[in-house]
């Protein structure tokens, strides 16, 4: 009966490609989000909508997933850190160009590929600094073993090149994060499940054996960016360290996993990476505005679950995704997968609930037939798998590196550095963040010791005359003692001083 339903509906069971989960329940997860990153706007008709990040964060908060993670506001990355990969001329251009002065840059606009795909919009430089900060800080946390999984859904902009933007991407936060990871890890594997080829990351590491790039993407029919053929395997020292899996229209969950899991199993066995970077572009989902694949949320998340099962330091990044309600659903569900937490299919009440009408579900049922037929035959996928495995076999061994002094972090992890850098500010953002109380500060429940203490204080208050004896009496009285009248008089004096 199950087989009959699968054939009739065309929706195979995930049980056909089960993931054997290892002991991952104790993995520490850190989450990076800056509220400002969702407020930028590429333009009225531009498909890239940073607002999708606000929707995602809102669902994560209202599902209560934030309680199971360490939540951080990442610091913006400065120009010198970006120039660890990008050219100084390009970074200088991004810092100076604005919608008001863009016409004065003349030929530089063509040189730096400014146009409809990559426009100049208000706050462009700040946007780049914010989304890059979460990726770099997440990599640093992994380096120092302060977390096992780091999530930055604002990152994953994989098309940006060394000296120009491309495909809605201006700064390649992935490359900068990988460079950070390479300071502590001999080998890093980068995996890309965006529908578009991860050309910017592949280009950055095309000639090295310390990073293996693996991309599963649509290829052919002039699909952007036009790279990612099976024969793009790397160059010189990096030969066979670039793995490309070109796919055709309409790939569904079953077909995708039939190639993803065997390829990644071989990559992990042959390359033996010490850290994983996974770009989770959501434009490979069914019904994406710019996509042509047929993956479901659960099918997309199965790739995340599989890579998590290897129990290696894992950096999770966002990427493409242009039907924003589906992007938010997908990344929220994948956050729950990373936390080993089941969440309800019914969406919780949140500030943007109307975006998810009419079903208001995390995994809505889609009754309409697939827009794209699956053009990836079983034989085609098997041929790709065999070719990839054959290339991997040409690698003699997992490459190592000579011992060397570990370079310093991209920026100091000491938060005091931010305060010292801006002494004219009465209170910096980092200072305000440090004043946020933890969850246990306002714990409410049967075993709330604070509440018990308050009840005891109320019982004893009359006997103590508002002070003298008991715990922390200075918290409850002005001047360490006295009666209620003296407290009232002191409050009046304070009020008069404030009025003056």
Coordinates of C-alpha atoms in Angstrom, one line a residue:
X1 CA 0.0 0.0 0.0
X2 CA 2.8 2.4 0.9
X3 CA 4.6 1.5 -2.4
X4 CA 1.3 2.2 -4.2
X5 CA 0.9 5.6 -2.6
X6 CA 4.5 6.5 -3.4
X7 CA 4.0 5.6 -7.1
X8 CA 0.7 7.4 -7.4
X9 CA 1.8 10.6 -5.6
X10 CA 5.4 10.6 -6.9
X11 CA 6.6 11.3 -3.4
X12 CA 9.1 8.6 -2.2
X13 CA 9.5 7.9 1.4
X14 CA 12.6 9.2 3.2
X15 CA 13.0 5.7 4.7
X16 CA 14.5 4.7 1.3
X17 CA 17.6 6.6 2.2
X18 CA 17.8 6.5 6.0
X19 CA 20.4 8.5 7.9
X20 CA 22.2 6.5 10.6
X21 CA 22.4 9.2 13.3
X22 CA 25.5 8.9 15.5
X23 CA 25.5 10.2 19.1
X24 CA 24.9 13.9 18.4
X25 CA 22.6 14.8 21.2
X26 CA 25.3 16.6 23.2
X27 CA 26.4 18.9 20.3
X28 CA 26.6 22.5 21.2
X29 CA 24.9 24.9 18.8
X30 CA 25.6 28.6 18.4
X31 CA 23.3 30.9 16.3
X32 CA 24.3 34.2 14.8
X33 CA 21.8 36.9 14.0
X34 CA 21.8 40.7 13.8
X35 CA 18.3 42.2 13.6
X36 CA 19.5 44.9 11.2
X37 CA 20.5 42.4 8.5
X38 CA 16.9 41.9 7.5
X39 CA 16.2 45.6 7.0
X40 CA 18.1 46.1 3.8
X41 CA 16.4 46.4 0.4
X42 CA 17.9 45.5 -3.0
X43 CA 15.1 47.2 -4.9
X44 CA 11.4 46.8 -5.5
X45 CA 11.7 44.2 -8.3
X46 CA 14.9 42.5 -7.2
X47 CA 14.4 38.8 -6.2
X48 CA 16.9 38.9 -3.3
X49 CA 14.9 39.9 -0.2
X50 CA 16.9 40.1 3.1
X51 CA 13.6 40.3 4.8
X52 CA 13.5 36.5 4.6
X53 CA 16.1 36.5 7.4
X54 CA 13.7 38.4 9.7
X55 CA 10.9 35.8 8.9
X56 CA 13.3 32.9 9.6
X57 CA 14.4 34.4 12.9
X58 CA 10.9 35.1 13.9
X59 CA 9.9 31.5 13.5
X60 CA 13.0 30.3 15.3
X61 CA 12.1 32.5 18.3
X62 CA 8.4 31.6 18.4
X63 CA 9.1 27.9 18.1
X64 CA 11.3 28.4 21.2
X65 CA 14.3 26.9 19.4
X66 CA 16.5 29.8 20.5
X67 CA 16.4 28.4 24.1
X68 CA 18.4 25.4 23.0
X69 CA 21.2 27.5 21.4
X70 CA 23.8 30.0 22.3
X71 CA 22.5 33.2 20.5
X72 CA 25.0 35.8 19.4
X73 CA 24.8 39.2 17.7
X74 CA 27.9 39.0 15.4
X75 CA 30.1 42.0 15.1
X76 CA 30.5 43.6 11.6
X77 CA 33.7 42.7 9.8
X78 CA 35.9 45.6 8.9
X79 CA 37.7 46.3 5.6
X80 CA 41.2 44.8 6.6
X81 CA 39.5 41.5 7.4
X82 CA 37.7 41.4 4.1
X83 CA 41.0 42.1 2.3
X84 CA 42.3 38.8 3.5
X85 CA 40.6 37.6 0.3
X86 CA 39.1 40.5 -1.7
X87 CA 41.2 43.1 -3.5
X88 CA 41.8 46.4 -1.8
X89 CA 40.4 48.4 -4.8
X90 CA 37.1 46.5 -4.7
X91 CA 36.7 46.9 -0.9
X92 CA 37.5 50.6 -1.2
X93 CA 34.8 50.9 -3.9
X94 CA 32.2 49.2 -1.7
X95 CA 33.0 51.5 1.2
X96 CA 32.6 54.7 -0.8
X97 CA 29.7 54.0 -3.3
X98 CA 26.2 55.0 -2.4
X99 CA 23.0 55.5 -4.4
X100 CA 23.6 59.3 -4.2
X101 CA 27.1 59.2 -5.7
X102 CA 27.0 56.1 -7.9
X103 CA 26.9 58.1 -11.1
X104 CA 30.2 59.7 -10.3
X105 CA 32.1 56.4 -10.4
X106 CA 31.9 56.0 -14.2
X107 CA 33.9 53.1 -15.6
X108 CA 34.4 51.6 -12.2
X109 CA 30.7 50.5 -12.3
X110 CA 31.5 48.3 -15.3
X111 CA 34.8 47.1 -13.8
X112 CA 33.1 46.0 -10.6
X113 CA 30.1 44.4 -12.3
X114 CA 27.5 46.8 -10.9
X115 CA 24.1 46.4 -12.6
X116 CA 20.7 44.9 -12.2
X117 CA 21.9 41.7 -10.5
X118 CA 24.2 43.5 -8.1
X119 CA 22.8 47.1 -7.6
X120 CA 24.0 49.8 -5.3
X121 CA 21.5 50.2 -2.6
X122 CA 21.2 52.1 0.7
X123 CA 23.5 50.6 3.4
X124 CA 25.3 48.2 1.0
X125 CA 28.6 48.3 2.9
X126 CA 26.9 47.8 6.3
X127 CA 24.9 44.9 4.8
X128 CA 28.2 43.2 3.7
X129 CA 29.8 43.7 7.1
X130 CA 26.8 42.2 8.9
X131 CA 26.2 39.0 7.0
X132 CA 30.0 38.3 6.8
X133 CA 30.4 38.8 10.6
X134 CA 28.3 35.8 11.5
X135 CA 30.2 33.4 9.3
X136 CA 33.6 34.6 10.5
X137 CA 32.7 34.5 14.1
X138 CA 31.1 31.1 13.8
X139 CA 34.3 29.8 12.3
X140 CA 36.3 31.3 15.2
X141 CA 34.0 29.6 17.7
X142 CA 34.6 26.3 16.0
X143 CA 38.3 26.9 15.9
X144 CA 38.4 27.4 19.7
X145 CA 36.1 24.4 20.4
X146 CA 33.5 26.7 22.0
X147 CA 30.8 25.2 19.9
X148 CA 30.2 22.1 17.7
X149 CA 27.7 23.7 15.2
X150 CA 27.6 27.3 14.2
X151 CA 24.6 28.7 12.2
X152 CA 24.5 31.9 10.2
X153 CA 21.5 32.0 7.9
X154 CA 22.5 35.5 6.7
X155 CA 25.7 34.1 5.1
X156 CA 26.4 31.7 2.3
X157 CA 26.7 34.2 -0.5
X158 CA 28.8 32.0 -2.7
X159 CA 29.1 33.8 -6.0
X160 CA 31.1 36.8 -4.9
X161 CA 34.6 36.9 -6.5
X162 CA 37.9 38.3 -5.4
X163 CA 37.4 41.7 -7.1
X164 CA 33.7 41.9 -8.1
X165 CA 30.2 41.0 -7.0
X166 CA 28.2 38.4 -8.8
X167 CA 24.7 36.8 -8.5
X168 CA 23.4 39.1 -5.7
X169 CA 26.6 38.4 -3.7
X170 CA 29.1 41.2 -2.8
X171 CA 31.5 39.7 -0.2
X172 CA 32.2 36.0 -0.2
X173 CA 31.7 35.3 3.5
X174 CA 32.2 31.6 2.9
X175 CA 35.8 32.0 1.7
X176 CA 36.6 34.3 4.6
X177 CA 35.1 31.7 7.0
X178 CA 37.0 28.9 5.4
X179 CA 40.3 30.8 5.6
X180 CA 39.6 31.2 9.3
X181 CA 39.0 27.5 9.7
X182 CA 42.2 26.7 7.9
X183 CA 44.2 28.3 10.7
X184 CA 43.3 25.4 13.0
X185 CA 42.2 22.6 10.6
X186 CA 44.4 20.9 8.0
X187 CA 41.5 20.0 5.7
X188 CA 38.0 21.6 5.2
X189 CA 35.2 20.3 3.0
X190 CA 32.8 22.8 1.5
X191 CA 29.4 21.4 0.4
X192 CA 26.9 23.5 -1.6
X193 CA 23.2 22.4 -2.0
X194 CA 22.1 25.7 -3.6
X195 CA 20.5 25.2 -7.0
X196 CA 23.3 27.5 -8.4
X197 CA 26.9 26.3 -8.7
X198 CA 29.2 27.6 -5.9
X199 CA 31.5 29.1 -8.4
X200 CA 33.0 31.8 -6.2
X201 CA 34.1 29.4 -3.5
X202 CA 35.4 26.9 -6.1
X203 CA 37.5 29.6 -7.8
X204 CA 39.0 30.7 -4.5
X205 CA 40.3 27.2 -3.7
X206 CA 40.7 25.7 -7.2
X207 CA 44.5 25.3 -6.8
X208 CA 44.8 24.0 -3.2
X209 CA 44.3 20.6 -1.6
X210 CA 43.4 22.0 1.8
X211 CA 39.8 22.6 0.8
X212 CA 37.6 20.2 -1.1
X213 CA 34.6 21.9 -2.7
X214 CA 31.6 19.8 -3.5
X215 CA 28.6 21.4 -5.4
X216 CA 25.2 19.8 -6.3
X217 CA 23.6 22.2 -8.8
X218 CA 21.6 22.7 -11.9
X219 CA 23.8 22.8 -15.0
X220 CA 23.1 23.5 -18.7
X221 CA 20.6 25.5 -20.7
X222 CA 22.6 28.7 -19.9
X223 CA 21.6 28.5 -16.3
X224 CA 23.5 30.9 -14.1
X225 CA 26.5 31.0 -13.5
X226 CA 27.2 28.6 -16.4
X227 CA 30.0 26.7 -14.5
X228 CA 30.1 23.5 -12.6
X229 CA 30.6 20.8 -15.2
X230 CA 31.7 17.4 -14.1
X231 CA 35.1 17.8 -15.6
X232 CA 35.9 20.9 -13.5
X233 CA 38.1 19.0 -11.0
X234 CA 40.7 21.5 -9.9
X235 CA 44.1 22.7 -11.0
X236 CA 47.8 21.9 -10.1
X237 CA 47.9 21.0 -6.4
X238 CA 44.2 21.2 -6.3
X239 CA 43.5 18.7 -9.0
X240 CA 40.6 16.4 -8.1
X241 CA 39.8 18.5 -5.0
X242 CA 36.9 20.2 -6.8
X243 CA 33.8 17.9 -7.1
X244 CA 30.9 18.9 -9.2
X245 CA 27.5 17.1 -9.5
X246 CA 25.6 18.7 -12.4
X247 CA 21.9 18.0 -12.3
X248 CA 19.0 18.6 -14.7
X249 CA 15.5 20.1 -14.1
X250 CA 13.1 18.5 -11.7
X251 CA 15.3 16.5 -9.4
X252 CA 13.2 15.3 -6.4
X253 CA 14.1 14.1 -2.9
X254 CA 14.7 10.5 -3.9
X255 CA 16.9 11.3 -6.9
X256 CA 18.8 13.9 -4.9
X257 CA 19.6 11.6 -2.0
X258 CA 20.6 8.8 -4.3
X259 CA 23.5 10.9 -5.5
X260 CA 24.2 13.2 -2.5
X261 CA 24.7 10.5 0.1
X262 CA 27.0 8.2 -1.9
X263 CA 29.1 11.1 -3.1
X264 CA 29.5 12.6 0.3
X265 CA 30.2 9.2 1.9
X266 CA 33.1 8.8 -0.6
X267 CA 34.3 12.4 -0.1
X268 CA 34.4 11.9 3.7
X269 CA 36.2 8.6 3.4
X270 CA 38.8 9.6 0.9
X271 CA 39.5 13.2 2.0
X272 CA 39.0 12.9 5.8
X273 CA 38.2 16.5 6.5
X274 CA 38.5 18.0 9.9
X275 CA 35.7 20.6 9.5
X276 CA 32.6 21.0 7.4
X277 CA 31.1 24.1 5.8
X278 CA 27.5 23.5 4.4
X279 CA 25.8 26.1 2.3
X280 CA 22.1 25.5 2.4
X281 CA 20.7 27.6 -0.4
X282 CA 16.9 27.2 -0.4
X283 CA 16.4 28.0 -4.1
X284 CA 16.7 24.2 -4.7
X285 CA 13.3 23.8 -3.1
X286 CA 10.2 23.2 -5.1
X287 CA 8.2 26.3 -6.2
X288 CA 11.2 28.6 -5.7
X289 CA 10.9 31.8 -7.7
X290 CA 14.1 31.3 -9.6
X291 CA 14.6 27.5 -9.2
X292 CA 13.6 24.4 -11.2
X293 CA 14.2 21.6 -8.7
X294 CA 11.5 19.7 -6.8
X295 CA 13.0 19.2 -3.3
X296 CA 10.8 19.4 -0.2
X297 CA 11.7 21.0 3.1
X298 CA 12.3 17.6 4.6
X299 CA 14.3 16.4 1.6
X300 CA 16.5 19.5 1.7
X301 CA 17.0 19.1 5.5
X302 CA 18.0 15.4 5.1
X303 CA 21.3 16.7 3.6
X304 CA 21.8 18.8 6.7
X305 CA 21.0 15.8 9.0
X306 CA 23.4 13.6 7.1
X307 CA 26.3 15.9 7.3
X308 CA 25.6 16.6 11.0
X309 CA 25.9 12.8 11.6
X310 CA 29.6 12.9 10.9
X311 CA 30.2 14.7 14.3
X312 CA 32.8 17.1 12.9
X313 CA 32.9 20.9 13.5
X314 CA 30.1 22.2 11.3
X315 CA 29.4 25.7 9.9
X316 CA 25.9 26.1 8.6
X317 CA 25.2 29.0 6.2
X318 CA 22.2 30.2 4.2
X319 CA 22.4 31.2 0.5
X320 CA 19.9 31.5 -2.3
X321 CA 16.1 31.3 -1.9
X322 CA 13.6 33.7 -3.4
X323 CA 10.2 32.5 -2.3
X324 CA 10.7 34.0 1.1
X325 CA 8.0 32.2 3.1
X326 CA 9.4 28.8 1.9
X327 CA 13.0 29.9 2.8
X328 CA 11.9 30.8 6.3
X329 CA 10.1 27.4 6.7
X330 CA 13.1 25.5 5.4
X331 CA 15.8 27.2 7.5
X332 CA 13.6 27.0 10.6
X333 CA 13.1 23.3 10.1
X334 CA 16.8 22.8 9.5
X335 CA 17.5 24.6 12.7
X336 CA 15.3 22.1 14.5
X337 CA 17.1 19.3 12.8
X338 CA 20.5 20.6 14.0
X339 CA 19.1 20.8 17.5
X340 CA 17.6 17.3 17.4
X341 CA 14.2 18.9 18.3
X342 CA 10.8 18.0 16.9
X343 CA 8.6 21.0 16.1
X344 CA 4.9 21.2 15.3
X345 CA 3.7 21.4 11.8
X346 CA 1.3 24.1 12.8
X347 CA 3.2 27.4 12.8
X348 CA 3.3 29.3 16.1
X349 CA 1.7 32.7 16.3
X350 CA 4.3 35.2 15.1
X351 CA 4.6 38.8 13.8
X352 CA 4.5 37.7 10.2
X353 CA 1.9 34.9 10.3
X354 CA 0.1 36.4 7.2
X355 CA 3.0 35.5 5.0
X356 CA 2.3 31.8 5.5
X357 CA -1.4 31.9 4.6
X358 CA -3.6 30.0 3.8
X359 CA -2.1 26.8 5.4
X360 CA 0.0 28.3 8.2
X361 CA 2.1 25.1 8.3
X362 CA 5.8 24.3 8.4
X363 CA 5.4 21.6 5.7
X364 CA 2.3 22.6 3.7
X365 CA 0.7 20.0 1.4
X366 CA 1.1 20.9 -2.2
X367 CA -1.7 19.4 -4.4
X368 CA -0.6 20.8 -7.7
X369 CA 1.6 18.7 -10.0
X370 CA 5.3 19.3 -10.3
X371 CA 6.1 22.3 -12.5
X372 CA 9.2 20.5 -13.8
X373 CA 9.5 16.8 -14.7
X374 CA 12.4 14.9 -13.2
X375 CA 14.9 14.8 -16.1
X376 CA 17.6 13.0 -14.0
X377 CA 17.5 9.3 -14.9
X378 CA 18.8 6.7 -12.6
X379 CA 21.5 5.8 -15.1
X380 CA 22.6 9.4 -15.4
X381 CA 23.0 9.8 -11.7
X382 CA 24.9 6.5 -11.4
X383 CA 27.3 7.6 -14.1
X384 CA 28.0 10.8 -12.2
X385 CA 28.6 8.9 -9.0
X386 CA 31.0 6.5 -10.6
X387 CA 33.0 9.3 -12.2
X388 CA 33.2 11.2 -8.9
X389 CA 34.4 8.1 -7.0
X390 CA 36.9 7.4 -9.7
X391 CA 38.4 10.9 -9.4
X392 CA 38.6 10.5 -5.7
X393 CA 40.5 7.3 -6.0
X394 CA 43.2 9.2 -7.8
X395 CA 43.9 11.0 -4.6
X396 CA 46.9 9.2 -3.0
X397 CA 46.0 10.2 0.6
X398 CA 44.4 12.9 2.7
X399 CA 46.8 15.9 2.4
X400 CA 48.5 17.2 5.5
X401 CA 50.2 20.5 6.4
X402 CA 53.5 21.2 8.0
X403 CA 53.6 22.4 11.6
X404 CA 53.5 26.2 11.8
X405 CA 52.6 29.0 14.2
X406 CA 48.8 29.5 14.3
X407 CA 47.9 32.9 12.8
X408 CA 45.9 35.3 14.9
X409 CA 42.1 35.4 14.6
X410 CA 40.6 37.8 12.1
X411 CA 39.6 40.0 15.0
X412 CA 40.1 39.7 18.7
X413 CA 37.5 37.7 20.6
X414 CA 37.8 40.1 23.6
X415 CA 34.6 42.2 23.5
X416 CA 36.4 45.0 25.3
X417 CA 38.2 45.7 22.1
X418 CA 34.9 47.2 20.7
X419 CA 34.5 49.5 23.6
X420 CA 38.1 50.8 23.4
X421 CA 37.7 51.4 19.7
X422 CA 34.8 53.8 20.3
X423 CA 35.5 55.7 23.5
X424 CA 33.3 58.7 22.5
X425 CA 30.2 56.5 22.7
X426 CA 28.6 56.4 26.1
X427 CA 27.4 52.8 25.6
X428 CA 28.3 50.6 22.5
X429 CA 26.2 47.9 21.1
X430 CA 28.5 45.3 22.6
X431 CA 28.1 46.8 26.0
X432 CA 24.4 46.7 25.7
X433 CA 24.5 43.1 24.6
X434 CA 26.5 42.1 27.7
X435 CA 23.7 43.6 29.9
X436 CA 21.1 41.2 28.5
X437 CA 20.1 38.7 31.3
X438 CA 20.2 35.0 30.7
X439 CA 17.1 32.8 30.6
X440 CA 17.7 31.6 34.2
X441 CA 17.6 35.2 35.5
X442 CA 13.8 35.2 35.1
X443 CA 13.1 31.5 35.5
X444 CA 9.5 30.9 36.5
X445 CA 8.4 27.6 37.9
X446 CA 7.9 25.4 40.9
X447 CA 11.6 25.4 41.7
X448 CA 12.2 29.2 41.3
X449 CA 14.5 29.9 44.2
X450 CA 14.2 33.7 43.6
X451 CA 10.4 33.5 44.0
X452 CA 10.8 31.5 47.2
X453 CA 13.3 34.1 48.5
X454 CA 10.9 37.0 47.8
X455 CA 8.1 35.2 49.7
X456 CA 10.4 34.8 52.7
X457 CA 11.4 38.5 52.5
X458 CA 7.7 39.5 52.5
X459 CA 7.0 37.4 55.6
X460 CA 10.0 38.9 57.5
X461 CA 9.7 42.5 56.1
X462 CA 7.6 43.9 59.0
X463 CA 9.9 42.4 61.6
X464 CA 13.0 43.9 60.0
X465 CA 11.6 47.3 59.5
X466 CA 12.7 47.3 55.8
X467 CA 16.3 46.6 56.5
X468 CA 18.9 45.2 58.9
X469 CA 19.7 41.5 58.7
X470 CA 18.7 39.1 56.0
X471 CA 20.3 38.9 52.5
X472 CA 21.4 41.9 50.5
X473 CA 19.6 44.4 52.7
X474 CA 21.1 47.3 50.6
X475 CA 18.9 46.1 47.7
X476 CA 15.8 46.7 49.7
X477 CA 16.5 50.0 51.7
X478 CA 18.1 53.4 51.2
X479 CA 20.9 53.8 53.6
X480 CA 21.0 50.4 55.2
X481 CA 18.0 50.6 57.6
X482 CA 15.1 52.8 58.8
X483 CA 11.4 52.5 58.5
X484 CA 9.0 52.8 55.6
X485 CA 8.6 56.6 56.1
X486 CA 12.3 57.2 55.7
X487 CA 12.2 55.2 52.5
X488 CA 9.3 57.3 51.2
X489 CA 11.0 60.6 52.1
X490 CA 14.2 59.5 50.3
X491 CA 12.2 58.6 47.2
X492 CA 10.6 62.0 47.2
X493 CA 14.0 63.7 47.4
X494 CA 15.3 61.6 44.5
X495 CA 12.3 62.5 42.5
X496 CA 12.8 66.3 43.2
X497 CA 16.4 66.0 42.2
X498 CA 15.4 64.4 38.9
X499 CA 12.9 67.1 38.2
X500 CA 15.6 69.8 38.8

